């Protein structure tokens, strides 16, 4: 009798453990995180007007997707000039300074070598080295600065999960507002997009 009770208790305990483990597995399952909203528009004029309204509302993390380039979309979106030229200038000046330091250190400081009474350090003779260092640092800054400003490499964009978004390569125009935008609020942003002429607004999850 006691043995039977013990076996029943073990069996019940085993079932209880499995149920608890299953409950914990259900509890820890991550909920899908909202990536943002996409709004679909039928024509260029409507999406241009909508872009101006989103810009004027103060949104900063959003984009317009179109099957072809739209004249004036940068102004409608309030796109600011890129920082990349300034980054390239800073990279080039850094390379020039390092090149100058390199030729001075190697030729005039670490191993000075006097030849035919010529100056220990001559700027004209070392211009090729300084020029090459300037070009090298400018090129690296342009490439890596572009990747940084474009948030690359991004191996996958959640927008591609949306069947509605696929029509942007055919005959539709889409405004995508990122959920991380400081002004993003689910209901308020959707109301703004619909009042701007969107024929559909859809949530996109990560």
XYZ file of N, CA and C in Angstrom:
618
model
N 0.828 -1.204 0.000
C 0.000 0.000 0.000
C 0.860 1.250 0.000
N 1.865 1.186 0.884
C 2.749 2.345 0.932
C 3.550 2.496 -0.349
N 3.969 1.308 -0.917
C 4.726 1.350 -2.168
C 3.884 1.934 -3.290
N 2.570 1.540 -3.332
C 1.684 2.062 -4.369
C 1.498 3.574 -4.232
N 1.326 3.974 -2.956
C 1.191 5.421 -2.737
C 2.438 6.170 -3.167
N 3.603 5.515 -2.883
C 4.853 6.177 -3.260
C 4.973 6.322 -4.782
N 4.570 5.191 -5.496
C 4.640 5.248 -6.959
C 3.692 6.311 -7.511
N 2.491 6.386 -6.901
C 1.542 7.397 -7.369
C 2.080 8.790 -7.145
N 2.716 8.943 -5.959
C 3.270 10.271 -5.670
C 4.363 10.647 -6.652
N 5.231 9.625 -6.971
C 6.309 9.897 -7.939
C 5.742 10.246 -9.289
N 4.687 9.471 -9.703
C 4.077 9.744 -11.007
C 3.467 11.139 -11.048
N 2.723 11.470 -9.953
C 2.103 12.796 -9.918
C 3.152 13.888 -9.891
N 4.239 13.607 -9.119
C 5.301 14.607 -9.048
C 5.948 14.814 -10.407
N 6.106 13.686 -11.154
C 6.684 13.799 -12.490
C 5.805 14.590 -13.416
N 4.471 14.334 -13.367
C 3.547 15.087 -14.203
C 3.562 16.551 -13.820
N 3.588 16.774 -12.477
C 3.609 18.158 -12.019
C 4.853 18.896 -12.490
N 5.994 18.172 -12.468
C 7.235 18.798 -12.928
C 7.161 19.152 -14.396
N 6.564 18.219 -15.193
C 6.437 18.501 -16.621
C 5.521 19.691 -16.869
N 4.410 19.744 -16.099
C 3.488 20.864 -16.274
C 4.153 22.175 -15.910
N 4.926 22.147 -14.786
C 5.613 23.370 -14.382
C 6.636 23.805 -15.420
N 7.376 22.812 -15.968
C 8.375 23.145 -16.985
C 7.708 23.730 -18.214
N 6.543 23.161 -18.598
C 5.834 23.684 -19.761
C 5.350 25.110 -19.498
N 4.831 25.325 -18.246
C 4.353 26.663 -17.907
C 5.483 27.666 -17.958
N 6.670 27.255 -17.448
C 7.810 28.168 -17.490
C 8.224 28.470 -18.917
N 8.159 27.406 -19.783
C 8.514 27.620 -21.183
C 7.567 28.608 -21.832
N 6.260 28.516 -21.477
C 5.291 29.445 -22.041
C 5.541 30.852 -21.526
N 5.902 30.948 -20.236
C 6.107 32.264 -19.644
C 7.312 32.991 -20.238
N 8.390 32.244 -20.544
C 9.606 32.900 -21.018
C 9.594 33.175 -22.519
N 8.548 32.708 -23.225
C 8.509 32.950 -24.666
C 8.456 34.452 -24.930
N 9.409 34.996 -25.689
C 9.442 36.446 -25.919
C 8.281 36.908 -26.790
N 7.727 38.029 -26.431
C 6.651 38.601 -27.228
C 7.249 39.381 -28.402
N 6.579 39.343 -29.546
C 7.104 40.091 -30.700
C 7.155 41.582 -30.398
N 8.263 42.200 -30.788
C 8.468 43.626 -30.523
C 8.063 44.431 -31.748
N 7.373 45.529 -31.502
C 6.915 46.381 -32.607
C 8.093 47.105 -33.245
N 8.246 46.928 -34.553
C 9.325 47.606 -35.281
C 8.880 48.994 -35.738
N 7.607 49.101 -36.122
C 7.109 50.391 -36.571
C 5.805 50.253 -37.320
N 5.388 51.323 -37.976
C 4.172 51.335 -38.781
C 4.531 51.657 -40.225
N 3.803 51.027 -41.149
C 3.938 51.395 -42.554
C 2.571 51.861 -43.043
N 2.594 52.912 -43.840
C 1.369 53.471 -44.406
C 1.470 53.420 -45.923
N 0.416 52.941 -46.562
C 0.413 52.768 -48.023
C -0.330 53.920 -48.685
N 0.245 54.444 -49.775
C -0.357 55.550 -50.521
C -0.452 55.154 -52.004
N -1.444 55.760 -52.682
C -1.701 55.368 -54.067
C -0.846 56.120 -55.081
N -0.527 57.404 -54.815
C 0.137 58.203 -55.848
C 1.212 59.094 -55.256
N 1.985 59.727 -56.141
C 3.126 60.551 -55.740
C 2.679 61.795 -54.979
N 1.640 62.471 -55.484
C 1.200 63.697 -54.842
C 0.771 63.477 -53.401
N 0.075 62.376 -53.155
C -0.395 62.097 -51.793
C 0.763 61.789 -50.862
N 1.721 60.994 -51.331
C 2.835 60.631 -50.450
C 3.739 61.842 -50.203
N 3.854 62.755 -51.176
C 4.625 63.973 -50.954
C 3.975 64.844 -49.874
N 2.653 65.005 -49.976
C 1.941 65.800 -48.967
C 2.027 65.125 -47.600
N 1.940 63.801 -47.579
C 2.038 63.077 -46.305
C 3.426 63.219 -45.699
N 4.449 63.199 -46.554
C 5.822 63.356 -46.050
C 5.996 64.725 -45.396
N 5.400 65.749 -45.985
C 5.497 67.091 -45.375
C 4.802 67.111 -44.014
N 3.683 66.415 -43.893
C 2.964 66.406 -42.610
C 3.757 65.640 -41.548
N 4.364 64.521 -41.940
C 5.180 63.765 -40.979
C 6.392 64.589 -40.566
N 7.003 65.286 -41.535
C 8.147 66.166 -41.223
C 7.738 67.268 -40.253
N 6.618 67.921 -40.552
C 6.162 69.029 -39.709
C 5.734 68.550 -38.325
N 5.352 67.285 -38.213
C 4.961 66.745 -36.904
C 6.170 66.469 -36.016
N 7.375 66.559 -36.590
C 8.582 66.421 -35.785
C 9.164 65.031 -35.730
N 8.713 64.114 -36.584
C 9.287 62.757 -36.590
C 10.687 62.804 -37.198
N 11.553 61.955 -36.667
C 12.949 61.943 -37.116
C 13.386 60.612 -37.692
N 12.798 59.504 -37.229
C 13.210 58.186 -37.702
C 12.105 57.591 -38.562
N 12.107 57.966 -39.825
C 11.110 57.479 -40.760
C 11.671 57.603 -42.164
N 10.984 56.963 -43.110
C 11.490 56.967 -44.476
C 10.335 56.806 -45.448
N 10.587 57.209 -46.690
C 9.617 57.058 -47.773
C 10.179 56.056 -48.772
N 9.375 55.078 -49.157
C 9.787 54.049 -50.116
C 8.901 54.173 -51.354
N 9.557 54.161 -52.518
C 8.855 54.407 -53.774
C 9.404 53.496 -54.863
N 8.590 53.164 -55.869
C 9.111 52.341 -56.975
C 10.043 53.114 -57.894
N 10.107 54.443 -57.762
C 11.014 55.247 -58.591
C 11.386 56.518 -57.820
N 12.464 57.194 -58.218
C 12.849 58.430 -57.521
C 11.755 59.492 -57.631
N 11.505 60.206 -56.541
C 10.487 61.254 -56.513
C 11.181 62.609 -56.429
N 10.912 63.468 -57.398
C 11.521 64.799 -57.396
C 10.989 65.610 -56.214
N 11.902 66.137 -55.419
C 11.520 66.984 -54.295
C 11.237 66.245 -53.005
N 11.466 64.931 -52.973
C 11.147 64.172 -51.765
C 12.085 64.538 -50.611
N 13.347 64.882 -50.945
C 14.286 65.252 -49.871
C 13.804 66.500 -49.137
N 13.323 67.482 -49.896
C 12.829 68.706 -49.265
C 11.552 68.428 -48.487
N 10.685 67.597 -49.050
C 9.432 67.263 -48.354
C 9.709 66.526 -47.052
N 10.757 65.718 -47.026
C 11.090 64.961 -45.815
C 11.955 65.770 -44.851
N 12.523 66.882 -45.343
C 13.409 67.659 -44.484
C 14.745 66.979 -44.270
N 15.224 66.278 -45.316
C 16.499 65.571 -45.201
C 17.630 66.581 -45.106
N 18.434 66.467 -44.077
C 19.562 67.370 -43.884
C 20.789 66.866 -44.650
N 21.714 67.774 -45.002
C 22.949 67.336 -45.696
C 23.701 66.318 -44.848
N 24.297 65.373 -45.522
C 25.018 64.317 -44.806
C 26.309 64.837 -44.174
N 26.710 64.197 -43.096
C 27.962 64.549 -42.427
C 29.176 63.906 -43.080
N 28.939 63.044 -44.074
C 30.047 62.261 -44.626
C 31.181 63.119 -45.195
N 30.905 64.214 -45.949
C 32.035 65.030 -46.449
C 32.915 65.572 -45.331
N 32.320 65.963 -44.223
C 33.113 66.472 -43.100
C 33.931 65.354 -42.458
N 33.358 64.169 -42.400
C 34.110 63.033 -41.860
C 35.299 62.703 -42.757
N 35.075 62.756 -44.080
C 36.174 62.476 -45.023
C 37.262 63.538 -44.903
N 36.862 64.803 -44.729
C 37.851 65.873 -44.548
C 38.683 65.632 -43.284
N 37.999 65.252 -42.208
C 38.729 64.985 -40.962
C 39.669 63.796 -41.129
N 39.210 62.763 -41.831
C 40.071 61.599 -42.076
C 41.276 61.966 -42.921
N 41.071 62.799 -43.964
C 42.191 63.205 -44.807
C 43.209 64.037 -44.050
N 42.723 64.965 -43.210
C 43.657 65.777 -42.421
C 44.424 64.921 -41.422
N 43.740 63.928 -40.855
C 44.420 63.010 -39.937
C 45.520 62.231 -40.661
N 45.182 61.720 -41.854
C 46.186 60.993 -42.631
C 47.352 61.870 -43.014
N 47.071 63.125 -43.384
C 48.154 64.044 -43.749
C 49.067 64.303 -42.555
N 48.469 64.515 -41.386
C 49.278 64.757 -40.191
C 50.126 63.550 -39.818
N 49.516 62.360 -39.889
C 50.267 61.150 -39.565
C 51.373 60.897 -40.578
N 51.110 61.199 -41.874
C 52.143 61.035 -42.894
C 53.316 61.965 -42.656
N 52.993 63.225 -42.304
C 54.055 64.186 -42.004
C 54.874 63.746 -40.793
N 54.175 63.246 -39.764
C 54.873 62.774 -38.562
C 55.739 61.560 -38.871
N 55.226 60.687 -39.735
C 55.969 59.475 -40.094
C 57.286 59.802 -40.795
N 57.229 60.667 -41.815
C 58.457 60.957 -42.568
C 59.430 61.771 -41.722
N 58.905 62.636 -40.848
C 59.812 63.395 -39.978
C 60.487 62.472 -38.963
N 59.715 61.554 -38.372
C 60.281 60.670 -37.347
C 61.323 59.726 -37.935
N 61.018 59.161 -39.094
C 61.930 58.173 -39.678
C 63.157 58.815 -40.323
N 63.020 60.011 -40.925
C 64.123 60.610 -41.669
C 64.930 61.637 -40.881
N 64.248 62.348 -39.968
C 64.940 63.454 -39.290
C 65.153 63.223 -37.809
N 64.480 62.244 -37.201
C 64.604 62.064 -35.756
C 65.190 60.705 -35.385
N 64.579 59.631 -35.850
C 65.021 58.300 -35.440
C 66.302 57.882 -36.149
N 66.433 58.229 -37.436
C 67.623 57.830 -38.202
C 68.029 58.959 -39.150
N 68.534 60.045 -38.604
C 68.928 61.171 -39.478
C 70.131 60.775 -40.339
N 70.051 61.083 -41.622
C 71.097 60.682 -42.556
C 71.386 61.850 -43.491
N 72.538 62.468 -43.285
C 72.897 63.658 -44.058
C 73.501 63.236 -45.395
N 72.933 63.739 -46.515
C 73.422 63.388 -47.845
C 73.757 64.669 -48.592
N 75.010 64.821 -48.938
C 75.481 65.944 -49.781
C 75.054 67.295 -49.228
N 75.009 67.424 -47.940
C 74.661 68.705 -47.337
C 73.206 69.090 -47.453
N 72.364 68.148 -47.904
C 70.931 68.452 -48.034
C 70.283 68.472 -46.648
N 69.160 69.160 -46.516
C 68.481 69.230 -45.218
C 68.098 67.834 -44.711
N 68.155 67.676 -43.381
C 67.766 66.405 -42.786
C 66.305 66.097 -43.093
N 65.455 67.121 -43.017
C 64.034 66.931 -43.330
C 63.649 67.891 -44.439
N 63.132 67.356 -45.532
C 62.694 68.163 -46.664
C 61.236 67.832 -46.960
N 60.384 68.850 -46.874
C 58.955 68.612 -47.118
C 58.690 68.209 -48.564
N 59.367 68.876 -49.500
C 59.112 68.589 -50.916
C 59.415 67.129 -51.256
N 60.497 66.592 -50.676
C 60.883 65.219 -51.014
C 59.922 64.192 -50.445
N 59.152 64.584 -49.436
C 58.277 63.609 -48.766
C 56.796 63.814 -49.083
N 56.512 64.708 -50.019
C 55.105 64.953 -50.379
C 54.391 63.688 -50.869
N 55.033 62.823 -51.685
C 54.314 61.606 -52.107
C 53.819 60.756 -50.942
N 54.651 60.614 -49.910
C 54.224 59.809 -48.752
C 53.045 60.470 -48.041
N 53.146 61.780 -47.844
C 52.067 62.503 -47.164
C 50.784 62.450 -47.992
N 50.914 62.590 -49.325
C 49.744 62.531 -50.203
C 49.075 61.160 -50.130
N 49.867 60.104 -50.173
C 49.294 58.756 -50.133
C 48.590 58.485 -48.802
N 49.159 58.958 -47.697
C 48.514 58.774 -46.401
C 47.197 59.550 -46.334
N 47.181 60.739 -46.943
C 45.944 61.531 -46.970
C 44.843 60.809 -47.743
N 45.193 60.284 -48.914
C 44.214 59.558 -49.733
C 43.750 58.289 -49.021
N 44.697 57.566 -48.405
C 44.345 56.306 -47.736
C 43.347 56.534 -46.596
N 43.613 57.509 -45.744
C 42.715 57.764 -44.615
C 41.378 58.335 -45.088
N 41.393 59.145 -46.149
C 40.132 59.668 -46.692
C 39.260 58.536 -47.213
N 39.872 57.596 -47.933
C 39.110 56.481 -48.494
C 38.526 55.598 -47.393
N 39.338 55.269 -46.403
C 38.828 54.432 -45.304
C 37.698 55.140 -44.554
N 37.850 56.441 -44.339
C 36.793 57.179 -43.632
C 35.520 57.224 -44.453
N 35.642 57.373 -45.781
C 34.453 57.398 -46.633
C 33.703 56.073 -46.579
N 34.441 54.963 -46.656
C 33.790 53.644 -46.669
C 33.157 53.331 -45.315
N 33.947 53.418 -44.251
C 33.420 53.046 -42.938
C 32.434 54.089 -42.402
N 32.624 55.356 -42.765
C 31.648 56.375 -42.379
C 30.309 56.142 -43.044
N 30.318 55.752 -44.331
C 29.075 55.447 -45.034
C 28.361 54.275 -44.371
N 29.118 53.223 -44.031
C 28.509 52.069 -43.373
C 27.907 52.468 -42.028
N 28.621 53.301 -41.272
C 28.132 53.715 -39.962
C 26.875 54.563 -40.079
N 26.879 55.539 -40.974
C 25.725 56.425 -41.114
C 24.510 55.695 -41.660
N 24.715 54.656 -42.439
C 23.594 53.871 -42.971
C 23.223 52.693 -42.081
N 23.869 52.609 -40.911
C 23.591 51.534 -39.947
C 23.792 50.161 -40.584
N 24.848 50.034 -41.359
C 25.168 48.766 -42.005
C 26.328 48.096 -41.280
N 26.498 46.800 -41.323
C 25.655 45.888 -42.112
C 24.380 45.509 -41.375
N 23.243 45.626 -42.031
C 21.958 45.143 -41.526
C 21.584 43.927 -42.371
N 21.667 42.750 -41.765
C 21.478 41.523 -42.530
C 20.022 41.291 -42.907
N 19.100 41.902 -42.149
C 17.691 41.675 -42.470
C 16.881 42.868 -42.010
N 15.934 43.314 -42.823
C 15.045 44.413 -42.460
C 13.643 43.864 -42.228
N 13.053 44.105 -41.055
C 11.709 43.566 -40.772
C 10.647 44.020 -41.761
N 10.874 45.110 -42.490
C 9.870 45.576 -43.451
C 9.612 44.531 -44.535
N 10.606 43.688 -44.812
C 10.436 42.698 -45.866
C 9.451 41.596 -45.476
N 9.064 41.533 -44.202
C 8.063 40.545 -43.795
C 6.658 40.934 -44.236
N 6.456 42.188 -44.519
C 5.123 42.672 -44.862
C 4.819 42.435 -46.336
N 3.712 41.755 -46.603
C 3.291 41.544 -47.996
C 2.880 42.863 -48.632
N 2.339 43.773 -47.827
C 1.941 45.079 -48.355
C 3.163 45.880 -48.819
N 4.274 45.740 -48.091
C 5.480 46.503 -48.431
C 6.067 46.071 -49.773
N 5.809 44.817 -50.177
C 6.394 44.327 -51.432
C 5.885 45.101 -52.646
N 4.712 45.703 -52.536
C 4.173 46.438 -53.681
C 4.917 47.745 -53.928
N 5.824 48.104 -53.004
C 6.585 49.335 -53.188
C 7.529 49.223 -54.383
N 7.802 48.003 -54.819
C 8.624 47.822 -56.020
C 7.765 47.797 -57.277
N 6.449 47.980 -57.130
C 5.551 47.888 -58.281
C 4.783 49.198 -58.494
N 3.742 49.417 -57.671
C 2.866 50.566 -57.931
C 2.365 51.235 -56.659
N 3.056 51.069 -55.552
C 2.606 51.680 -54.304
C 3.724 52.508 -53.671
N 3.319 53.439 -52.811
C 4.247 54.308 -52.089
C 4.020 54.097 -50.601
N 5.098 53.966 -49.864
C 5.002 53.599 -48.450
C 5.814 54.577 -47.598
N 5.210 54.997 -46.498
C 5.932 55.729 -45.455
C 6.071 54.793 -44.267
N 7.296 54.573 -43.821
C 7.576 53.692 -42.684
C 8.086 54.546 -41.524
N 7.401 54.468 -40.391
C 7.784 55.221 -39.197
C 8.323 54.240 -38.167
N 9.544 54.482 -37.710
C 10.202 53.591 -36.759
C 9.600 53.775 -35.365
N 9.411 52.649 -34.675
C 8.840 52.703 -33.323
C 9.782 53.344 -32.314
N 11.073 53.454 -32.655
C 12.033 54.076 -31.745
C 12.060 55.597 -31.873
N 11.249 56.142 -32.780
C 11.189 57.598 -32.928
C 10.662 58.215 -31.637
N 11.291 59.290 -31.152
C 10.845 59.893 -29.891
C 9.380 60.310 -29.890
N 8.814 60.643 -31.047
C 7.426 61.096 -31.112
C 6.453 59.977 -31.458
N 6.971 58.753 -31.568
C 6.107 57.646 -31.982
C 5.164 57.242 -30.858
N 3.884 57.244 -31.173
C 2.841 56.674 -30.320
C 1.892 55.931 -31.256
N 1.604 54.702 -30.908
C 0.886 53.802 -31.813
C -0.368 54.454 -32.409
N -1.272 54.911 -31.579
C -2.546 55.449 -32.069
C -2.366 56.810 -32.740
N -1.563 57.674 -32.117
C -1.372 59.026 -32.663
C -0.707 58.988 -34.034
N 0.316 58.142 -34.167
C 1.028 58.046 -35.452
C 0.121 57.468 -36.534
N -0.662 56.455 -36.176
C -1.584 55.879 -37.167
C -2.627 56.916 -37.599
N -3.140 57.679 -36.640
C -4.134 58.697 -36.981
C -3.536 59.747 -37.914
N -2.283 60.130 -37.669
C -1.613 61.114 -38.537
C -1.475 60.580 -39.956
N -1.044 59.322 -40.075
C -0.840 58.737 -41.402
C -2.165 58.578 -42.152
N -3.204 58.181 -41.457
C -4.504 58.026 -42.118
C -5.073 59.381 -42.540
N -4.902 60.380 -41.685
C -5.409 61.714 -42.049
C -4.609 62.322 -43.193
N -3.366 61.820 -43.399
C -2.529 62.322 -44.493
C -2.849 61.636 -45.820
N -3.785 60.699 -45.806
C -4.204 60.076 -47.054
C -3.824 58.624 -47.229
N -3.334 57.974 -46.181
C -2.959 56.561 -46.310
C -4.194 55.700 -46.521
N -4.110 54.772 -47.468
C -5.239 53.874 -47.705
C -5.173 52.664 -46.784
N -4.036 52.438 -46.134
C -3.893 51.339 -45.174
C -2.695 51.620 -44.290
N -2.814 51.253 -43.013
C -1.709 51.372 -42.064
C -1.539 50.017 -41.402
N -0.304 49.561 -41.324
C -0.049 48.197 -40.840
C 1.113 48.199 -39.858
N 0.988 47.380 -38.825
C 2.089 47.194 -37.882
C 3.126 46.239 -38.464
N 4.395 46.500 -38.170
C 5.484 45.599 -38.554
C 6.239 45.213 -37.295
N 6.396 43.906 -37.094
C 7.107 43.424 -35.914
C 8.520 43.009 -36.272
N 9.390 43.040 -35.258
C 10.777 42.652 -35.488
C 10.895 41.154 -35.670
